[in-house]
């Protein structure tokens, strides 16, 4: 069974962190409606959605992806690069405890889950203002005996690694080549976003379906032309908080209790 951990939209989302965007008013109810649709789509695709209560004092807390990296064997609670987001950890830790052994990124390391792309046994970590070499060092130690390779990757012009690249299948990545060098992710096939849709590389691959942001129809078309089953999801209000589709969930397989 596949689990998706999500969290309700904070009424304080208008006070979110912003790095590359100008602040503009965010309509909380519209954001909630879009987030609700996102959760419904995940349910329709077979995920069991574990919806955590909203956090009125934590503006960015809907973006649960940044707070953990969930591998089959272990979940790593991050130490988010933005100090305002560190209070999001305790509830995510409680949510993941029943499902995984937990490890932690510790000070002085910083890591946002949005900077961590796992492709089978390759873990790529964006070296961004939110994630650093010290976190890469700690991550390597945590997964040392699990067969993963961990590689730091330079990103430019965007918030997180997964703003620039995400997986659409076991061996194919959707990429914006302006924000990351494909050569840093060797051994994979690539589909490029439409050049007019810079932020389109952040998609959620669930089972046989790829969810893409409805604002980026040309990239959606590129994916369907390449043979992928695609589904548009409206995330335009969430995007004003510099969030995208992967940010709003932690998706993983439930542990096999009989193993
Ligand atoms: C932040 O700057 O932390 C939030 N406003 C947006 C986080 C988006 N998360 C993600 O891309 N994984």
mmCIF file of C-alpha atoms and ligand atoms in Angstrom:
data_model
loop_
_atom_site.group_PDB
_atom_site.id
_atom_site.type_symbol
_atom_site.label_atom_id
_atom_site.label_comp_id
_atom_site.label_asym_id
_atom_site.label_seq_id
_atom_site.Cartn_x
_atom_site.Cartn_y
_atom_site.Cartn_z
ATOM 1 C CA UNK A 1 0.000 0.000 0.000
ATOM 2 C CA UNK A 2 1.183 3.499 -0.851
ATOM 3 C CA UNK A 3 0.933 6.241 1.775
ATOM 4 C CA UNK A 4 0.888 10.005 1.120
ATOM 5 C CA UNK A 5 1.468 12.238 4.137
ATOM 6 C CA UNK A 6 0.016 15.717 3.622
ATOM 7 C CA UNK A 7 -0.844 18.648 5.851
ATOM 8 C CA UNK A 8 -3.617 21.245 5.763
ATOM 9 C CA UNK A 9 -2.783 24.736 4.508
ATOM 10 C CA UNK A 10 -1.780 27.114 7.307
ATOM 11 C CA UNK A 11 -3.881 30.285 7.601
ATOM 12 C CA UNK A 12 -0.492 32.060 7.834
ATOM 13 C CA UNK A 13 0.678 30.889 4.374
ATOM 14 C CA UNK A 14 0.831 34.538 3.248
ATOM 15 C CA UNK A 15 3.899 34.897 5.498
ATOM 16 C CA UNK A 16 5.753 32.068 3.769
ATOM 17 C CA UNK A 17 9.445 32.107 2.893
ATOM 18 C CA UNK A 18 10.147 33.467 -0.599
ATOM 19 C CA UNK A 19 13.464 33.313 -2.443
ATOM 20 C CA UNK A 20 12.909 33.914 -6.153
ATOM 21 C CA UNK A 21 9.380 35.350 -6.112
ATOM 22 C CA UNK A 22 7.914 38.710 -5.185
ATOM 23 C CA UNK A 23 5.328 38.502 -2.423
ATOM 24 C CA UNK A 24 1.743 38.707 -3.616
ATOM 25 C CA UNK A 25 -1.500 38.079 -1.747
ATOM 26 C CA UNK A 26 -2.341 34.394 -1.337
ATOM 27 C CA UNK A 27 -5.997 33.424 -1.009
ATOM 28 C CA UNK A 28 -6.064 30.798 1.761
ATOM 29 C CA UNK A 29 -9.401 29.348 0.688
ATOM 30 C CA UNK A 30 -8.326 28.978 -2.951
ATOM 31 C CA UNK A 31 -5.081 27.381 -1.774
ATOM 32 C CA UNK A 32 -7.078 24.971 0.405
ATOM 33 C CA UNK A 33 -9.371 24.077 -2.478
ATOM 34 C CA UNK A 34 -6.379 23.334 -4.758
ATOM 35 C CA UNK A 35 -4.708 21.340 -2.021
ATOM 36 C CA UNK A 36 -7.921 19.378 -1.449
ATOM 37 C CA UNK A 37 -8.062 18.490 -5.141
ATOM 38 C CA UNK A 38 -4.416 17.396 -5.020
ATOM 39 C CA UNK A 39 -5.234 15.070 -2.094
ATOM 40 C CA UNK A 40 -8.280 13.699 -3.906
ATOM 41 C CA UNK A 41 -6.188 12.937 -6.985
ATOM 42 C CA UNK A 42 -3.656 11.098 -4.819
ATOM 43 C CA UNK A 43 -6.505 9.059 -3.284
ATOM 44 C CA UNK A 44 -7.905 8.316 -6.738
ATOM 45 C CA UNK A 45 -4.463 7.009 -7.691
ATOM 46 C CA UNK A 46 -4.557 4.577 -4.780
ATOM 47 C CA UNK A 47 -2.655 6.449 -2.078
ATOM 48 C CA UNK A 48 -3.808 6.310 1.503
ATOM 49 C CA UNK A 49 -3.647 10.005 2.401
ATOM 50 C CA UNK A 50 -2.590 10.724 5.994
ATOM 51 C CA UNK A 51 -3.675 14.336 6.387
ATOM 52 C CA UNK A 52 -1.991 16.131 9.290
ATOM 53 C CA UNK A 53 -3.717 19.011 11.056
ATOM 54 C CA UNK A 54 -2.800 22.464 9.847
ATOM 55 C CA UNK A 55 -0.240 24.466 11.835
ATOM 56 C CA UNK A 56 -1.505 28.041 12.332
ATOM 57 C CA UNK A 57 1.940 29.338 13.360
ATOM 58 C CA UNK A 58 3.993 27.648 10.624
ATOM 59 C CA UNK A 59 3.321 29.410 7.284
ATOM 60 C CA UNK A 60 5.124 26.903 5.032
ATOM 61 C CA UNK A 61 3.982 23.739 6.795
ATOM 62 C CA UNK A 62 1.826 22.515 3.887
ATOM 63 C CA UNK A 63 5.115 21.781 2.083
ATOM 64 C CA UNK A 64 5.745 18.552 4.015
ATOM 65 C CA UNK A 65 8.241 17.231 1.468
ATOM 66 C CA UNK A 66 10.977 19.484 2.834
ATOM 67 C CA UNK A 67 10.890 17.950 6.297
ATOM 68 C CA UNK A 68 11.802 14.346 5.534
ATOM 69 C CA UNK A 69 13.406 12.010 3.031
ATOM 70 C CA UNK A 70 11.641 8.659 3.099
ATOM 71 C CA UNK A 71 13.573 5.693 1.735
ATOM 72 C CA UNK A 72 12.360 2.090 1.862
ATOM 73 C CA UNK A 73 14.642 1.344 4.791
ATOM 74 C CA UNK A 74 14.733 4.575 6.809
ATOM 75 C CA UNK A 75 13.223 8.062 7.013
ATOM 76 C CA UNK A 76 15.568 10.973 7.517
ATOM 77 C CA UNK A 77 14.130 14.006 9.298
ATOM 78 C CA UNK A 78 15.795 17.030 7.745
ATOM 79 C CA UNK A 79 17.089 20.222 9.313
ATOM 80 C CA UNK A 80 15.427 22.768 7.012
ATOM 81 C CA UNK A 81 17.584 25.550 5.633
ATOM 82 C CA UNK A 82 15.038 28.217 6.637
ATOM 83 C CA UNK A 83 14.949 28.611 10.408
ATOM 84 C CA UNK A 84 11.223 29.480 10.269
ATOM 85 C CA UNK A 85 10.545 25.928 9.088
ATOM 86 C CA UNK A 86 12.336 23.941 11.793
ATOM 87 C CA UNK A 87 9.207 23.785 13.990
ATOM 88 C CA UNK A 88 7.559 21.643 11.302
ATOM 89 C CA UNK A 89 9.683 18.646 12.247
ATOM 90 C CA UNK A 90 8.037 17.290 15.421
ATOM 91 C CA UNK A 91 4.672 16.483 13.825
ATOM 92 C CA UNK A 92 6.282 14.952 10.728
ATOM 93 C CA UNK A 93 8.465 12.835 12.976
ATOM 94 C CA UNK A 94 5.347 11.569 14.804
ATOM 95 C CA UNK A 95 3.646 10.831 11.472
ATOM 96 C CA UNK A 96 6.577 8.811 10.132
ATOM 97 C CA UNK A 97 7.479 6.917 13.318
ATOM 98 C CA UNK A 98 4.916 4.137 12.732
ATOM 99 C CA UNK A 99 6.262 3.559 9.213
ATOM 100 C CA UNK A 100 10.050 3.800 9.330
ATOM 101 C CA UNK A 101 13.141 3.776 11.489
ATOM 102 C CA UNK A 102 14.088 7.441 11.870
ATOM 103 C CA UNK A 103 17.404 9.239 11.475
ATOM 104 C CA UNK A 104 18.099 12.977 11.667
ATOM 105 C CA UNK A 105 20.189 15.608 9.931
ATOM 106 C CA UNK A 106 21.876 17.492 12.760
ATOM 107 C CA UNK A 107 23.346 20.999 13.149
ATOM 108 C CA UNK A 108 25.250 22.509 11.513
ATOM 109 C CA UNK A 109 23.982 20.613 8.457
ATOM 110 C CA UNK A 110 20.965 21.972 6.573
ATOM 111 C CA UNK A 111 18.756 20.013 4.211
ATOM 112 C CA UNK A 112 15.347 20.554 2.577
ATOM 113 C CA UNK A 113 13.634 17.464 1.190
ATOM 114 C CA UNK A 114 12.921 19.456 -1.974
ATOM 115 C CA UNK A 115 16.640 19.229 -2.660
ATOM 116 C CA UNK A 116 16.687 15.434 -2.519
ATOM 117 C CA UNK A 117 15.927 13.409 -5.635
ATOM 118 C CA UNK A 118 15.966 9.640 -5.207
ATOM 119 C CA UNK A 119 16.184 7.622 -8.424
ATOM 120 C CA UNK A 120 16.369 3.960 -7.481
ATOM 121 C CA UNK A 121 19.691 3.720 -5.600
ATOM 122 C CA UNK A 122 20.976 7.160 -6.657
ATOM 123 C CA UNK A 123 20.373 10.010 -4.233
ATOM 124 C CA UNK A 124 21.064 13.479 -5.662
ATOM 125 C CA UNK A 125 21.201 16.434 -3.274
ATOM 126 C CA UNK A 126 20.878 19.988 -4.583
ATOM 127 C CA UNK A 127 23.503 22.291 -3.132
ATOM 128 C CA UNK A 128 21.259 25.298 -2.667
ATOM 129 C CA UNK A 129 20.812 28.007 -0.041
ATOM 130 C CA UNK A 130 18.702 25.382 1.809
ATOM 131 C CA UNK A 131 21.000 22.338 1.692
ATOM 132 C CA UNK A 132 24.740 21.992 2.162
ATOM 133 C CA UNK A 133 27.769 19.719 1.935
ATOM 134 C CA UNK A 134 27.582 18.917 5.646
ATOM 135 C CA UNK A 135 24.106 17.437 5.148
ATOM 136 C CA UNK A 136 25.431 15.430 2.189
ATOM 137 C CA UNK A 137 28.181 14.086 4.459
ATOM 138 C CA UNK A 138 25.650 13.086 7.148
ATOM 139 C CA UNK A 139 23.301 11.534 4.581
ATOM 140 C CA UNK A 140 26.138 9.412 3.210
ATOM 141 C CA UNK A 141 26.797 8.050 6.709
ATOM 142 C CA UNK A 142 23.104 7.327 7.319
ATOM 143 C CA UNK A 143 22.709 5.296 4.109
ATOM 144 C CA UNK A 144 26.241 3.854 4.067
ATOM 145 C CA UNK A 145 25.115 0.245 4.482
ATOM 146 C CA UNK A 146 21.993 0.474 2.318
ATOM 147 C CA UNK A 147 23.571 0.476 -1.140
ATOM 148 C CA UNK A 148 22.789 4.083 -2.115
ATOM 149 C CA UNK A 149 25.181 6.552 -3.685
ATOM 150 C CA UNK A 150 24.757 10.164 -2.539
ATOM 151 C CA UNK A 151 25.920 12.972 -4.832
ATOM 152 C CA UNK A 152 25.817 16.738 -4.293
ATOM 153 C CA UNK A 153 24.628 18.616 -7.392
ATOM 154 C CA UNK A 154 24.906 22.349 -8.150
ATOM 155 C CA UNK A 155 21.608 24.106 -8.887
ATOM 156 C CA UNK A 156 21.213 27.690 -10.088
ATOM 157 C CA UNK A 157 18.308 30.079 -10.473
ATOM 158 C CA UNK A 158 15.709 28.025 -8.623
ATOM 159 C CA UNK A 159 14.783 27.162 -5.036
ATOM 160 C CA UNK A 160 15.439 23.431 -4.893
ATOM 161 C CA UNK A 161 16.892 20.596 -6.952
ATOM 162 C CA UNK A 162 13.390 19.280 -7.566
ATOM 163 C CA UNK A 163 12.376 22.658 -9.020
ATOM 164 C CA UNK A 164 14.814 21.724 -11.792
ATOM 165 C CA UNK A 165 14.419 17.968 -12.149
ATOM 166 C CA UNK A 166 12.105 15.145 -11.060
ATOM 167 C CA UNK A 167 11.620 11.527 -12.103
ATOM 168 C CA UNK A 168 8.762 10.453 -14.375
ATOM 169 C CA UNK A 169 9.714 6.771 -14.406
ATOM 170 C CA UNK A 170 12.462 4.538 -13.071
ATOM 171 C CA UNK A 171 14.954 5.788 -15.645
ATOM 172 C CA UNK A 172 13.583 9.027 -17.121
ATOM 173 C CA UNK A 173 13.926 12.501 -15.650
ATOM 174 C CA UNK A 174 12.035 15.693 -16.540
ATOM 175 C CA UNK A 175 14.524 18.544 -16.495
ATOM 176 C CA UNK A 176 14.949 22.293 -16.948
ATOM 177 C CA UNK A 177 18.501 22.424 -18.357
ATOM 178 C CA UNK A 178 18.850 26.128 -17.443
ATOM 179 C CA UNK A 179 18.813 25.299 -13.740
ATOM 180 C CA UNK A 180 20.910 22.133 -13.593
ATOM 181 C CA UNK A 181 23.424 20.288 -15.763
ATOM 182 C CA UNK A 182 22.100 16.980 -17.053
ATOM 183 C CA UNK A 183 25.705 15.731 -17.028
ATOM 184 C CA UNK A 184 25.543 15.792 -13.215
ATOM 185 C CA UNK A 185 22.908 13.038 -13.349
ATOM 186 C CA UNK A 186 24.567 10.453 -15.588
ATOM 187 C CA UNK A 187 22.917 7.251 -16.764
ATOM 188 C CA UNK A 188 19.376 8.601 -17.074
ATOM 189 C CA UNK A 189 17.153 9.534 -20.018
ATOM 190 C CA UNK A 190 15.839 13.104 -20.079
ATOM 191 C CA UNK A 191 12.768 14.963 -21.249
ATOM 192 C CA UNK A 192 13.157 18.736 -21.251
ATOM 193 C CA UNK A 193 10.431 21.110 -20.079
ATOM 194 C CA UNK A 194 9.003 23.419 -22.703
ATOM 195 C CA UNK A 195 11.353 26.429 -22.748
ATOM 196 C CA UNK A 196 8.454 28.824 -22.043
ATOM 197 C CA UNK A 197 7.546 26.871 -18.878
ATOM 198 C CA UNK A 198 10.564 27.256 -16.626
ATOM 199 C CA UNK A 199 9.005 25.826 -13.462
ATOM 200 C CA UNK A 200 7.401 22.803 -15.111
ATOM 201 C CA UNK A 201 9.975 20.185 -14.105
ATOM 202 C CA UNK A 202 8.353 19.556 -10.745
ATOM 203 C CA UNK A 203 5.924 16.677 -11.314
ATOM 204 C CA UNK A 204 4.671 13.834 -9.125
ATOM 205 C CA UNK A 205 5.009 10.327 -10.487
ATOM 206 C CA UNK A 206 2.522 7.943 -8.826
ATOM 207 C CA UNK A 207 2.194 4.427 -10.216
ATOM 208 C CA UNK A 208 1.489 4.771 -13.939
ATOM 209 C CA UNK A 209 0.548 8.457 -13.816
ATOM 210 C CA UNK A 210 2.479 11.725 -13.837
ATOM 211 C CA UNK A 211 0.774 14.727 -12.210
ATOM 212 C CA UNK A 212 1.863 18.016 -13.714
ATOM 213 C CA UNK A 213 0.909 21.600 -12.855
ATOM 214 C CA UNK A 214 -1.975 22.767 -15.037
ATOM 215 C CA UNK A 215 -0.106 26.029 -15.657
ATOM 216 C CA UNK A 216 2.349 24.095 -17.847
ATOM 217 C CA UNK A 217 0.278 22.455 -20.613
ATOM 218 C CA UNK A 218 3.099 22.370 -23.174
ATOM 219 C CA UNK A 219 5.293 20.318 -20.887
ATOM 220 C CA UNK A 220 2.288 18.114 -20.122
ATOM 221 C CA UNK A 221 1.963 17.566 -23.870
ATOM 222 C CA UNK A 222 5.649 16.658 -24.150
ATOM 223 C CA UNK A 223 5.101 14.006 -21.484
ATOM 224 C CA UNK A 224 2.015 12.549 -23.110
ATOM 225 C CA UNK A 225 3.762 12.598 -26.516
ATOM 226 C CA UNK A 226 6.522 10.548 -24.874
ATOM 227 C CA UNK A 227 3.930 7.956 -23.834
ATOM 228 C CA UNK A 228 3.278 8.947 -20.231
ATOM 229 C CA UNK A 229 -0.217 8.942 -18.728
ATOM 230 C CA UNK A 230 -0.568 12.495 -17.414
ATOM 231 C CA UNK A 231 -2.986 14.403 -15.224
ATOM 232 C CA UNK A 232 -3.026 18.216 -14.787
ATOM 233 C CA UNK A 233 -3.458 19.576 -11.256
ATOM 234 C CA UNK A 234 -4.120 23.267 -10.561
ATOM 235 C CA UNK A 235 -1.484 24.474 -8.111
ATOM 236 C CA UNK A 236 -1.389 28.130 -9.161
ATOM 237 C CA UNK A 237 -2.164 29.562 -5.705
ATOM 238 C CA UNK A 238 0.361 27.261 -3.985
ATOM 239 C CA UNK A 239 2.896 28.449 -6.560
ATOM 240 C CA UNK A 240 2.632 31.977 -5.127
ATOM 241 C CA UNK A 241 4.235 30.524 -1.978
ATOM 242 C CA UNK A 242 7.015 29.110 -4.194
ATOM 243 C CA UNK A 243 5.647 25.612 -3.718
ATOM 244 C CA UNK A 244 5.032 23.064 -6.429
ATOM 245 C CA UNK A 245 3.520 19.616 -6.658
ATOM 246 C CA UNK A 246 6.085 17.343 -5.005
ATOM 247 C CA UNK A 247 6.345 19.719 -2.020
ATOM 248 C CA UNK A 248 2.830 18.952 -0.809
ATOM 249 C CA UNK A 249 3.291 15.262 0.007
ATOM 250 C CA UNK A 250 5.624 12.592 1.279
ATOM 251 C CA UNK A 251 4.775 9.481 -0.747
ATOM 252 C CA UNK A 252 6.138 6.067 0.170
ATOM 253 C CA UNK A 253 5.255 2.398 0.387
ATOM 254 C CA UNK A 254 3.866 1.215 3.715
ATOM 255 C CA UNK A 255 6.232 -1.189 5.446
ATOM 256 C CA UNK A 256 5.640 -4.848 4.693
ATOM 257 C CA UNK A 257 4.631 -6.189 8.131
ATOM 258 C CA UNK A 258 5.199 -9.763 6.985
ATOM 259 C CA UNK A 259 8.762 -9.168 5.779
HETATM 260 C C1 LIG B 1 9.885 27.794 1.195
HETATM 261 O O1 LIG B 1 10.510 28.732 0.684
HETATM 262 O O2 LIG B 1 10.395 27.040 2.018
HETATM 263 C C2 LIG B 1 8.426 27.630 0.818
HETATM 264 N N1 LIG B 1 7.819 28.896 0.635
HETATM 265 C C3 LIG B 1 8.292 26.801 -0.427
HETATM 266 C C4 LIG B 1 8.820 25.414 -0.256
HETATM 267 C C5 LIG B 1 8.601 24.577 -1.451
HETATM 268 N N2 LIG B 1 9.060 23.269 -1.230
HETATM 269 C C6 LIG B 1 9.582 22.486 -2.182
HETATM 270 O O3 LIG B 1 9.760 22.928 -3.303
HETATM 271 N N3 LIG B 1 9.944 21.289 -1.824
#
